Amino acid sequence: AGQGIQAVPFKGPALAAFVYGGISLRQFVDLDLFLRREDLPLAKRLLISQGYEPELPLPERREQAYLKSQYHYVMVNRAEGVQVELHWEFTPKYLSFPLAILGLWDRLERRSLAGREVLDFSSEDLLLILCVHGAEHGWERLGWICDVAELIAQRQICWPEVFGLAKRLGCERMLSLGAFLAADLLGVVLPDDLLQRLHREKNLELLARYVKINLFRKANFISN
């Protein structure tokens, strides 16, 4: 912030603090920061000045090619054992999810984290981000479903707004599946009209059954 960069911590410790109510209440392995693509070079230099280095050092031309094709850049502080992921998109290009261009920055909120005021996504934007992330990875971790359930339980969600946004982004099924799994597996309470909508969605219960079979086929519960 001191260098004029808007950076939004999400998932990891921020999700633990803002949704679960405490950093110790959710496992995580790194810190994800969302920023504008044009701020990446300065953010990278700032982290290097604090003892971080690229996880995958590349020659300049190869790094430029990497940045054009990817959506995040990983920095590590090996001495401290800390990893930071700088995101300018939420998903790879093959899974288009251009949430940032639909007013995301205008909907940011401010919250207290570790004694500092930091930026946070609106509840509706965060719910979409979590559901798309879970869908991208086939909901292979129970922790990701817990995140969705806890967010719905702890915050007031404007469902017409979030489904309207999901429709514009083409990810209604991903949102529906995330909400359905949270209710089905973890008992989160959803509004009656939303439950009726979910039960009317073709093949949604079949998708949820597939997720559950795959989820409990092996132990895979750690979140990031």
Coordinates of N, CA and C in Angstrom, one line a residue:
A1 N 0.8 -1.2 0.0 CA 0.0 0.0 0.0 C 0.9 1.3 0.0
G2 N 2.0 1.2 0.7 CA 2.9 2.3 0.8 C 3.5 2.7 -0.6
Q3 N 3.5 1.7 -1.5 CA 4.0 1.9 -2.8 C 2.9 2.1 -3.9
G4 N 1.7 2.3 -3.4 CA 0.6 2.6 -4.2 C 0.0 1.4 -4.9
I5 N 0.3 0.2 -4.3 CA -0.3 -1.0 -4.9 C -1.5 -1.5 -4.1
Q6 N -2.6 -1.7 -4.8 CA -3.8 -2.3 -4.1 C -3.6 -3.8 -4.2
A7 N -3.5 -4.4 -3.0 CA -3.3 -5.9 -3.0 C -4.3 -6.5 -2.0
V8 N -5.0 -7.5 -2.4 CA -6.1 -8.1 -1.6 C -5.7 -9.5 -1.2
P9 N -5.4 -9.7 0.1 CA -5.2 -11.0 0.6 C -6.4 -11.9 0.5
F10 N -6.3 -13.1 0.0 CA -7.5 -14.0 0.0 C -7.0 -15.4 0.1
K11 N -8.0 -16.3 0.5 CA -7.7 -17.6 0.8 C -6.8 -17.6 2.0
G12 N -6.1 -18.7 2.3 CA -5.1 -18.8 3.3 C -5.4 -18.1 4.6
P13 N -4.5 -17.3 5.2 CA -4.8 -16.7 6.6 C -5.9 -15.7 6.5
A14 N -6.0 -15.0 5.4 CA -7.1 -14.0 5.3 C -8.5 -14.7 5.4
L15 N -8.7 -15.8 4.7 CA -9.9 -16.5 4.8 C -10.2 -17.0 6.2
A16 N -9.1 -17.5 6.8 CA -9.2 -18.0 8.2 C -9.7 -16.9 9.2
A17 N -9.1 -15.7 9.0 CA -9.4 -14.6 9.9 C -10.8 -14.0 9.6
F18 N -11.1 -13.8 8.3 CA -12.3 -13.1 8.0 C -13.6 -14.0 8.0
V19 N -13.4 -15.2 7.8 CA -14.6 -16.1 7.6 C -14.7 -17.1 8.9
Y20 N -13.6 -17.7 9.2 CA -13.6 -18.6 10.3 C -13.5 -17.9 11.7
G21 N -13.0 -16.7 11.7 CA -12.9 -16.0 12.9 C -11.5 -16.0 13.6
G22 N -10.5 -16.7 13.0 CA -9.2 -16.7 13.6 C -8.2 -17.4 12.7
I23 N -7.0 -17.0 12.7 CA -6.0 -17.6 11.8 C -5.7 -19.0 12.1
S24 N -5.9 -19.4 13.4 CA -5.6 -20.7 13.8 C -6.7 -21.7 13.5
L25 N -7.8 -21.3 12.9 CA -8.9 -22.2 12.7 C -9.0 -22.8 11.3
R26 N -8.0 -22.5 10.5 CA -8.0 -23.1 9.2 C -6.6 -23.3 8.7
Q27 N -6.3 -24.5 8.2 CA -5.0 -24.8 7.7 C -4.7 -24.1 6.4
F28 N -3.5 -23.7 6.2 CA -3.1 -23.1 4.9 C -1.6 -23.2 4.7
V29 N -1.1 -23.1 3.5 CA 0.3 -23.3 3.2 C 1.0 -22.1 2.6
D30 N 0.2 -21.1 2.2 CA 0.8 -19.9 1.6 C -0.2 -18.7 1.7
L31 N 0.3 -17.5 1.3 CA -0.5 -16.3 1.3 C -0.7 -15.9 -0.2
D32 N -2.0 -15.8 -0.5 CA -2.4 -15.3 -1.9 C -2.7 -13.8 -1.9
L33 N -2.1 -13.1 -2.8 CA -2.4 -11.7 -2.9 C -2.9 -11.4 -4.3
F34 N -4.1 -10.7 -4.4 CA -4.6 -10.4 -5.7 C -4.3 -8.9 -6.0
L35 N -3.7 -8.7 -7.2 CA -3.4 -7.3 -7.6 C -3.6 -7.1 -9.1
R36 N -3.4 -5.9 -9.5 CA -3.5 -5.6 -10.9 C -2.3 -6.1 -11.7
R37 N -2.5 -6.5 -12.9 CA -1.3 -7.1 -13.7 C -0.2 -6.1 -13.8
E38 N -0.5 -4.8 -14.0 CA 0.5 -3.8 -14.1 C 1.4 -3.6 -12.9
D39 N 0.9 -4.0 -11.7 CA 1.6 -3.8 -10.5 C 2.5 -4.9 -10.2
L40 N 2.5 -6.0 -11.0 CA 3.3 -7.2 -10.7 C 4.8 -6.9 -10.6
P41 N 5.4 -6.2 -11.5 CA 6.9 -5.9 -11.5 C 7.3 -5.3 -10.2
L42 N 6.5 -4.2 -9.7 CA 6.9 -3.5 -8.5 C 6.7 -4.4 -7.3
A43 N 5.6 -5.2 -7.3 CA 5.3 -6.1 -6.2 C 6.4 -7.1 -6.1
K44 N 6.9 -7.6 -7.2 CA 8.0 -8.6 -7.2 C 9.2 -8.0 -6.6
R45 N 9.6 -6.8 -7.0 CA 10.8 -6.1 -6.5 C 10.7 -5.9 -5.0
L46 N 9.5 -5.5 -4.5 CA 9.3 -5.3 -3.1 C 9.5 -6.6 -2.3
L47 N 9.0 -7.7 -2.8 CA 9.2 -9.0 -2.1 C 10.7 -9.4 -2.2
I48 N 11.3 -9.2 -3.3 CA 12.8 -9.5 -3.4 C 13.5 -8.7 -2.3
S49 N 13.1 -7.4 -2.1 CA 13.8 -6.6 -1.1 C 13.6 -7.1 0.3
Q50 N 12.5 -8.0 0.5 CA 12.2 -8.5 1.8 C 12.7 -10.0 2.0
G51 N 13.6 -10.4 1.1 CA 14.2 -11.7 1.2 C 13.5 -12.8 0.4
Y52 N 12.6 -12.5 -0.5 CA 11.9 -13.5 -1.3 C 12.6 -13.6 -2.7
E53 N 12.3 -14.7 -3.3 CA 12.9 -15.0 -4.6 C 11.8 -15.8 -5.4
P54 N 11.9 -15.7 -6.8 CA 10.9 -16.5 -7.5 C 11.1 -18.0 -7.3
E55 N 10.0 -18.7 -7.1 CA 10.0 -20.2 -6.9 C 10.7 -20.8 -8.1
L56 N 10.4 -20.3 -9.3 CA 11.0 -20.9 -10.5 C 11.7 -19.8 -11.2
P57 N 13.0 -19.6 -10.9 CA 13.8 -18.6 -11.6 C 13.9 -18.9 -13.1
L58 N 13.6 -17.9 -13.9 CA 13.6 -18.1 -15.4 C 14.4 -16.9 -16.0
P59 N 15.1 -17.2 -17.2 CA 15.6 -16.1 -17.9 C 14.5 -15.1 -18.3
E60 N 14.9 -13.9 -18.6 CA 13.9 -12.8 -18.8 C 12.9 -13.2 -19.9
R61 N 13.3 -13.7 -21.1 CA 12.4 -14.0 -22.2 C 11.5 -15.1 -21.8
R62 N 12.0 -16.1 -21.1 CA 11.1 -17.2 -20.7 C 10.1 -16.7 -19.6
E63 N 10.6 -15.9 -18.8 CA 9.6 -15.3 -17.7 C 8.5 -14.5 -18.4
Q64 N 8.8 -13.7 -19.4 CA 7.8 -12.9 -20.1 C 6.8 -13.9 -20.7
A65 N 7.3 -14.9 -21.3 CA 6.3 -15.9 -21.9 C 5.5 -16.6 -20.8
Y66 N 6.1 -16.9 -19.7 CA 5.3 -17.5 -18.6 C 4.2 -16.5 -18.1
L67 N 4.6 -15.2 -17.9 CA 3.6 -14.3 -17.4 C 2.4 -14.1 -18.4
K68 N 2.7 -14.2 -19.7 CA 1.6 -14.1 -20.7 C 0.6 -15.3 -20.6
S69 N 1.1 -16.4 -20.2 CA 0.3 -17.6 -20.3 C -0.3 -18.0 -18.9
Q70 N 0.2 -17.5 -17.8 CA -0.2 -17.9 -16.5 C -1.1 -16.8 -15.8
Y71 N -1.5 -17.1 -14.6 CA -2.3 -16.2 -13.9 C -1.8 -15.8 -12.5
H72 N -0.7 -16.4 -12.1 CA -0.1 -16.1 -10.8 C 1.4 -16.4 -10.8
Y73 N 2.1 -15.7 -9.9 CA 3.5 -15.8 -9.8 C 3.9 -16.1 -8.4
V74 N 4.7 -17.2 -8.2 CA 5.0 -17.6 -6.8 C 6.4 -17.1 -6.4
M75 N 6.4 -16.5 -5.2 CA 7.6 -16.1 -4.5 C 7.8 -16.8 -3.2
V76 N 9.0 -17.1 -2.9 CA 9.3 -17.9 -1.6 C 10.4 -17.2 -0.8
N77 N 10.3 -17.2 0.5 CA 11.3 -16.8 1.4 C 11.8 -18.1 2.0
R78 N 12.9 -18.6 1.5 CA 13.4 -19.9 2.0 C 13.9 -19.9 3.4
A79 N 14.4 -18.8 3.8 CA 14.9 -18.7 5.2 C 13.8 -18.7 6.2
E80 N 12.6 -18.1 5.8 CA 11.5 -18.1 6.7 C 10.5 -19.2 6.5
G81 N 10.6 -19.9 5.3 CA 9.7 -20.9 5.0 C 8.3 -20.4 4.6
V82 N 8.3 -19.2 4.0 CA 7.0 -18.5 3.6 C 6.9 -18.5 2.1
Q83 N 5.7 -18.7 1.6 CA 5.4 -18.7 0.2 C 4.3 -17.7 -0.1
V84 N 4.5 -16.8 -1.0 CA 3.5 -15.8 -1.4 C 3.1 -16.0 -2.9
E85 N 1.8 -16.0 -3.2 CA 1.4 -16.1 -4.6 C 0.8 -14.8 -5.0
L86 N 1.4 -14.2 -6.0 CA 0.8 -12.9 -6.6 C -0.1 -13.3 -7.7
H87 N -1.4 -13.0 -7.6 CA -2.4 -13.3 -8.6 C -2.8 -12.0 -9.3
W88 N -3.0 -12.1 -10.6 CA -3.6 -11.0 -11.4 C -4.9 -11.6 -12.1
E89 N -5.1 -12.9 -12.0 CA -6.3 -13.5 -12.4 C -6.6 -14.6 -11.4
F90 N -7.8 -15.2 -11.4 CA -8.2 -16.2 -10.5 C -8.0 -17.6 -11.0
T91 N -8.0 -17.7 -12.4 CA -8.0 -19.0 -13.0 C -7.1 -19.0 -14.2
P92 N -6.6 -20.1 -14.7 CA -5.9 -20.2 -16.0 C -6.8 -19.7 -17.1
K93 N -6.1 -19.3 -18.2 CA -6.9 -18.8 -19.4 C -7.9 -19.8 -19.9
Y94 N -7.6 -21.1 -19.8 CA -8.5 -22.1 -20.4 C -9.8 -22.1 -19.6
L95 N -9.8 -21.6 -18.4 CA -11.0 -21.5 -17.6 C -11.4 -20.1 -17.3
S96 N -11.9 -19.4 -18.3 CA -12.1 -18.0 -18.3 C -13.0 -17.6 -17.1
F97 N -12.5 -16.7 -16.3 CA -13.3 -16.2 -15.1 C -12.9 -14.7 -14.9
P98 N -13.3 -13.8 -15.8 CA -12.8 -12.4 -15.8 C -13.6 -11.6 -14.7
L99 N -13.6 -12.0 -13.5 CA -14.3 -11.3 -12.5 C -13.8 -9.9 -12.3
A100 N -12.5 -9.7 -12.5 CA -11.9 -8.4 -12.2 C -12.4 -7.3 -13.1
I101 N -12.9 -7.7 -14.3 CA -13.4 -6.6 -15.2 C -14.9 -6.3 -14.9
L102 N -15.5 -7.0 -14.0 CA -16.9 -6.7 -13.7 C -17.1 -5.9 -12.4
G103 N -16.3 -4.9 -12.2 CA -16.4 -4.1 -11.0 C -15.9 -4.6 -9.7
L104 N -15.1 -5.6 -9.8 CA -14.5 -6.2 -8.6 C -13.8 -5.2 -7.7
W105 N -13.0 -4.4 -8.3 CA -12.2 -3.4 -7.4 C -13.1 -2.4 -6.8
D106 N -14.3 -2.1 -7.4 CA -15.2 -1.1 -6.8 C -16.0 -1.7 -5.6
R107 N -16.0 -3.0 -5.5 CA -16.8 -3.7 -4.4 C -15.9 -4.1 -3.2
L108 N -14.7 -3.8 -3.2 CA -13.8 -4.2 -2.1 C -14.2 -3.6 -0.8
E109 N -14.0 -4.3 0.3 CA -14.3 -3.8 1.6 C -13.0 -3.8 2.4
R110 N -13.0 -3.1 3.6 CA -11.9 -3.0 4.4 C -12.1 -3.8 5.7
R111 N -11.1 -4.6 6.2 CA -11.3 -5.3 7.4 C -9.9 -5.3 8.2
S112 N -10.0 -5.6 9.4 CA -8.8 -5.6 10.3 C -8.2 -7.0 10.3
L113 N -6.9 -7.1 10.0 CA -6.1 -8.3 10.0 C -4.8 -8.1 10.7
A114 N -4.6 -8.8 11.8 CA -3.3 -8.7 12.5 C -3.0 -7.3 12.9
G115 N -4.0 -6.5 13.3 CA -3.7 -5.1 13.7 C -3.6 -4.1 12.6
R116 N -3.9 -4.6 11.3 CA -3.8 -3.6 10.2 C -5.1 -3.7 9.4
E117 N -5.4 -2.6 8.8 CA -6.6 -2.5 7.9 C -6.2 -3.0 6.5
V118 N -6.8 -4.0 6.0 CA -6.5 -4.6 4.7 C -7.8 -4.7 3.8
L119 N -7.6 -4.8 2.6 CA -8.7 -4.9 1.6 C -9.2 -6.4 1.6
D120 N -10.5 -6.5 1.4 CA -11.1 -7.8 1.3 C -12.2 -7.8 0.2
F121 N -12.4 -9.0 -0.4 CA -13.5 -9.1 -1.4 C -14.9 -9.0 -0.7
S122 N -15.9 -8.6 -1.5 CA -17.2 -8.7 -0.9 C -17.6 -10.1 -0.8
S123 N -18.6 -10.4 0.1 CA -19.0 -11.8 0.3 C -19.4 -12.5 -0.9
E124 N -20.1 -11.8 -1.8 CA -20.6 -12.4 -3.1 C -19.4 -12.7 -4.0
D125 N -18.5 -11.8 -4.1 CA -17.3 -12.1 -5.0 C -16.5 -13.2 -4.4
L126 N -16.3 -13.2 -3.1 CA -15.5 -14.3 -2.5 C -16.2 -15.6 -2.7
L127 N -17.5 -15.7 -2.5 CA -18.2 -16.9 -2.7 C -18.0 -17.5 -4.2
L128 N -18.1 -16.6 -5.1 CA -17.8 -17.0 -6.5 C -16.4 -17.5 -6.7
I129 N -15.4 -16.8 -6.1 CA -14.0 -17.2 -6.2 C -13.8 -18.5 -5.6
L130 N -14.4 -18.8 -4.5 CA -14.2 -20.1 -3.8 C -14.9 -21.2 -4.6
C131 N -16.0 -21.0 -5.2 CA -16.7 -22.0 -5.9 C -16.0 -22.3 -7.2
V132 N -15.5 -21.3 -7.9 CA -14.8 -21.5 -9.1 C -13.5 -22.3 -8.9
H133 N -12.8 -21.9 -7.8 CA -11.6 -22.6 -7.4 C -11.8 -24.0 -7.1
G134 N -12.9 -24.3 -6.4 CA -13.2 -25.7 -6.1 C -13.6 -26.5 -7.3
A135 N -14.4 -25.9 -8.2 CA -14.8 -26.6 -9.4 C -13.6 -26.8 -10.3
E136 N -12.6 -25.9 -10.4 CA -11.4 -26.0 -11.2 C -10.7 -27.3 -10.8
H137 N -10.7 -27.6 -9.5 CA -9.9 -28.7 -9.0 C -10.8 -29.9 -8.7
G138 N -12.0 -29.9 -9.2 CA -12.9 -31.1 -9.0 C -13.3 -31.3 -7.5
W139 N -13.3 -30.2 -6.7 CA -13.7 -30.3 -5.3 C -13.0 -31.5 -4.6
E140 N -11.7 -31.6 -4.9 CA -11.0 -32.8 -4.4 C -10.6 -32.7 -2.9
R141 N -10.8 -31.5 -2.3 CA -10.5 -31.3 -0.9 C -11.7 -30.9 -0.1
L142 N -12.0 -31.6 1.0 CA -13.1 -31.3 1.9 C -13.0 -29.8 2.4
G143 N -11.7 -29.4 2.7 CA -11.5 -28.1 3.2 C -12.1 -27.0 2.3
W144 N -12.1 -27.2 1.0 CA -12.7 -26.1 0.1 C -14.2 -26.1 0.3
I145 N -14.8 -27.2 0.5 CA -16.3 -27.2 0.8 C -16.6 -26.5 2.1
C146 N -15.7 -26.8 3.1 CA -15.8 -26.1 4.4 C -15.8 -24.6 4.3
D147 N -14.9 -24.1 3.4 CA -14.7 -22.7 3.2 C -16.1 -22.1 2.7
V148 N -16.7 -22.7 1.7 CA -17.9 -22.3 1.2 C -19.0 -22.3 2.2
A149 N -19.1 -23.4 3.0 CA -20.1 -23.6 4.0 C -20.0 -22.5 5.1
E150 N -18.7 -22.3 5.5 CA -18.5 -21.3 6.6 C -18.8 -19.9 6.1
L151 N -18.5 -19.6 4.9 CA -18.8 -18.2 4.4 C -20.3 -18.0 4.3
I152 N -21.0 -19.0 3.8 CA -22.5 -18.9 3.8 C -23.1 -18.7 5.2
A153 N -22.5 -19.5 6.1 CA -23.1 -19.5 7.5 C -22.8 -18.2 8.2
Q154 N -21.6 -17.6 8.0 CA -21.1 -16.5 8.8 C -21.5 -15.1 8.2
R155 N -21.7 -15.1 6.9 CA -22.0 -13.8 6.2 C -23.3 -13.8 5.5
Q156 N -23.9 -12.6 5.3 CA -25.1 -12.5 4.6 C -24.8 -12.4 3.1
I157 N -25.4 -13.4 2.4 CA -25.1 -13.4 0.9 C -26.3 -12.9 0.2
C158 N -26.1 -12.0 -0.7 CA -27.2 -11.6 -1.6 C -27.3 -12.5 -2.8
W159 N -28.1 -13.5 -2.7 CA -28.2 -14.6 -3.7 C -28.6 -14.1 -5.1
P160 N -29.5 -13.2 -5.2 CA -29.8 -12.7 -6.6 C -28.6 -12.0 -7.2
E161 N -27.9 -11.3 -6.4 CA -26.7 -10.6 -6.9 C -25.6 -11.6 -7.3
V162 N -25.4 -12.6 -6.5 CA -24.3 -13.5 -6.8 C -24.6 -14.4 -8.0
F163 N -25.9 -14.8 -8.1 CA -26.3 -15.6 -9.3 C -26.3 -14.7 -10.5
G164 N -26.7 -13.5 -10.4 CA -26.6 -12.6 -11.6 C -25.2 -12.4 -12.1
L165 N -24.3 -12.2 -11.1 CA -22.9 -12.1 -11.5 C -22.4 -13.4 -12.1
A166 N -22.8 -14.5 -11.5 CA -22.3 -15.9 -12.1 C -22.9 -16.1 -13.5
K167 N -24.1 -15.6 -13.7 CA -24.6 -15.8 -15.1 C -23.8 -15.0 -16.1
R168 N -23.4 -13.8 -15.7 CA -22.6 -12.9 -16.7 C -21.3 -13.6 -16.9
L169 N -20.8 -14.3 -15.9 CA -19.4 -14.9 -16.0 C -19.5 -16.3 -16.6
G170 N -20.7 -16.9 -16.7 CA -20.8 -18.2 -17.2 C -20.4 -19.3 -16.2
C171 N -20.6 -19.1 -15.0 CA -20.2 -20.1 -13.9 C -21.4 -20.4 -13.0
E172 N -22.6 -20.3 -13.4 CA -23.7 -20.6 -12.6 C -23.7 -22.0 -12.0
R173 N -23.3 -23.0 -12.9 CA -23.3 -24.4 -12.4 C -22.2 -24.5 -11.3
M174 N -21.1 -23.9 -11.4 CA -20.0 -24.0 -10.4 C -20.5 -23.4 -9.1
L175 N -21.2 -22.3 -9.1 CA -21.8 -21.7 -7.9 C -22.8 -22.6 -7.3
S176 N -23.7 -23.1 -8.1 CA -24.8 -24.0 -7.6 C -24.2 -25.3 -7.0
L177 N -23.2 -25.9 -7.6 CA -22.6 -27.1 -7.1 C -21.9 -26.8 -5.7
G178 N -21.2 -25.7 -5.6 CA -20.6 -25.3 -4.3 C -21.6 -25.2 -3.2
A179 N -22.7 -24.5 -3.5 CA -23.7 -24.3 -2.5 C -24.4 -25.6 -2.1
F180 N -24.6 -26.4 -3.2 CA -25.3 -27.7 -2.9 C -24.4 -28.6 -2.0
L181 N -23.1 -28.7 -2.3 CA -22.2 -29.5 -1.5 C -22.1 -29.0 -0.1
A182 N -22.1 -27.7 0.1 CA -22.1 -27.1 1.5 C -23.3 -27.5 2.3
A183 N -24.5 -27.5 1.6 CA -25.7 -27.9 2.3 C -25.8 -29.4 2.5
D184 N -25.4 -30.2 1.5 CA -25.5 -31.6 1.5 C -24.5 -32.3 2.4
L185 N -23.3 -31.9 2.4 CA -22.3 -32.5 3.2 C -22.1 -31.9 4.6
L186 N -22.3 -30.6 4.7 CA -22.0 -29.9 6.0 C -23.2 -29.3 6.6
G187 N -24.4 -29.5 6.0 CA -25.6 -29.0 6.7 C -25.8 -27.5 6.7
V188 N -25.1 -26.8 5.9 CA -25.3 -25.3 5.9 C -26.8 -25.0 5.5
V189 N -27.4 -24.0 6.1 CA -28.8 -23.7 5.8 C -28.9 -22.7 4.7
L190 N -29.6 -23.1 3.6 CA -29.8 -22.2 2.5 C -31.3 -21.8 2.4
P191 N -31.5 -20.6 1.9 CA -32.9 -20.2 1.7 C -33.8 -21.2 0.9
D192 N -35.0 -21.3 1.3 CA -35.9 -22.3 0.6 C -36.0 -22.1 -0.9
D193 N -36.0 -20.9 -1.4 CA -36.1 -20.7 -2.8 C -34.8 -21.1 -3.5
L194 N -33.7 -20.9 -2.8 CA -32.4 -21.4 -3.4 C -32.4 -22.9 -3.5
L195 N -32.8 -23.6 -2.4 CA -32.8 -25.0 -2.4 C -33.7 -25.6 -3.5
Q196 N -34.9 -24.9 -3.7 CA -35.7 -25.4 -4.8 C -35.0 -25.2 -6.2
R197 N -34.4 -24.1 -6.3 CA -33.6 -23.8 -7.6 C -32.6 -24.9 -7.8
L198 N -31.8 -25.2 -6.7 CA -30.7 -26.2 -6.9 C -31.3 -27.6 -7.2
H199 N -32.4 -28.0 -6.6 CA -33.0 -29.3 -6.9 C -33.6 -29.4 -8.3
R200 N -33.9 -28.2 -8.9 CA -34.4 -28.2 -10.2 C -33.3 -28.3 -11.3
E201 N -32.0 -28.0 -10.9 CA -30.9 -28.0 -11.8 C -30.6 -29.4 -12.3
K202 N -30.6 -29.6 -13.6 CA -30.4 -30.9 -14.2 C -29.0 -31.4 -13.9
N203 N -28.9 -32.6 -13.4 CA -27.6 -33.3 -13.1 C -26.8 -32.8 -12.0
L204 N -27.3 -31.8 -11.2 CA -26.5 -31.2 -10.1 C -26.3 -32.3 -9.0
E205 N -27.3 -33.0 -8.7 CA -27.1 -34.1 -7.7 C -26.2 -35.2 -8.1
L206 N -26.2 -35.4 -9.4 CA -25.3 -36.4 -10.0 C -23.8 -35.9 -9.9
L207 N -23.6 -34.7 -10.2 CA -22.3 -34.1 -10.0 C -21.8 -34.1 -8.6
A208 N -22.7 -33.8 -7.6 CA -22.4 -33.8 -6.2 C -22.1 -35.2 -5.8
R209 N -22.8 -36.2 -6.3 CA -22.5 -37.6 -5.9 C -21.1 -38.0 -6.4
Y210 N -20.7 -37.6 -7.6 CA -19.4 -37.9 -8.1 C -18.3 -37.2 -7.2
V211 N -18.5 -36.0 -6.8 CA -17.6 -35.3 -6.0 C -17.4 -36.1 -4.7
K212 N -18.5 -36.5 -4.1 CA -18.4 -37.2 -2.8 C -17.7 -38.5 -2.9
I213 N -17.9 -39.3 -4.0 CA -17.2 -40.5 -4.2 C -15.7 -40.3 -4.3
N214 N -15.4 -39.3 -5.1 CA -14.0 -39.0 -5.3 C -13.3 -38.4 -4.1
L215 N -14.1 -37.6 -3.3 CA -13.5 -36.9 -2.1 C -13.1 -37.9 -1.1
F216 N -14.0 -38.9 -0.8 CA -13.7 -39.9 0.3 C -13.0 -41.2 -0.2
R217 N -12.5 -41.1 -1.4 CA -11.8 -42.3 -1.9 C -10.4 -42.3 -1.3
K218 N -9.9 -41.1 -0.9 CA -8.6 -40.9 -0.3 C -8.7 -39.8 0.7
A219 N -7.8 -39.7 1.7 CA -7.8 -38.6 2.6 C -7.1 -37.4 1.9
N220 N -7.9 -36.3 1.8 CA -7.3 -35.1 1.1 C -8.1 -33.9 1.6
F221 N -7.7 -33.5 2.8 CA -8.5 -32.5 3.5 C -7.8 -31.1 3.7
I222 N -6.5 -31.0 3.4 CA -5.8 -29.8 3.7 C -6.1 -28.7 2.6
S223 N -6.4 -27.5 3.1 CA -6.7 -26.4 2.2 C -5.4 -25.6 2.0
N224 N -5.6 -24.6 1.0 CA -4.5 -23.7 0.8 C -5.1 -22.3 0.6

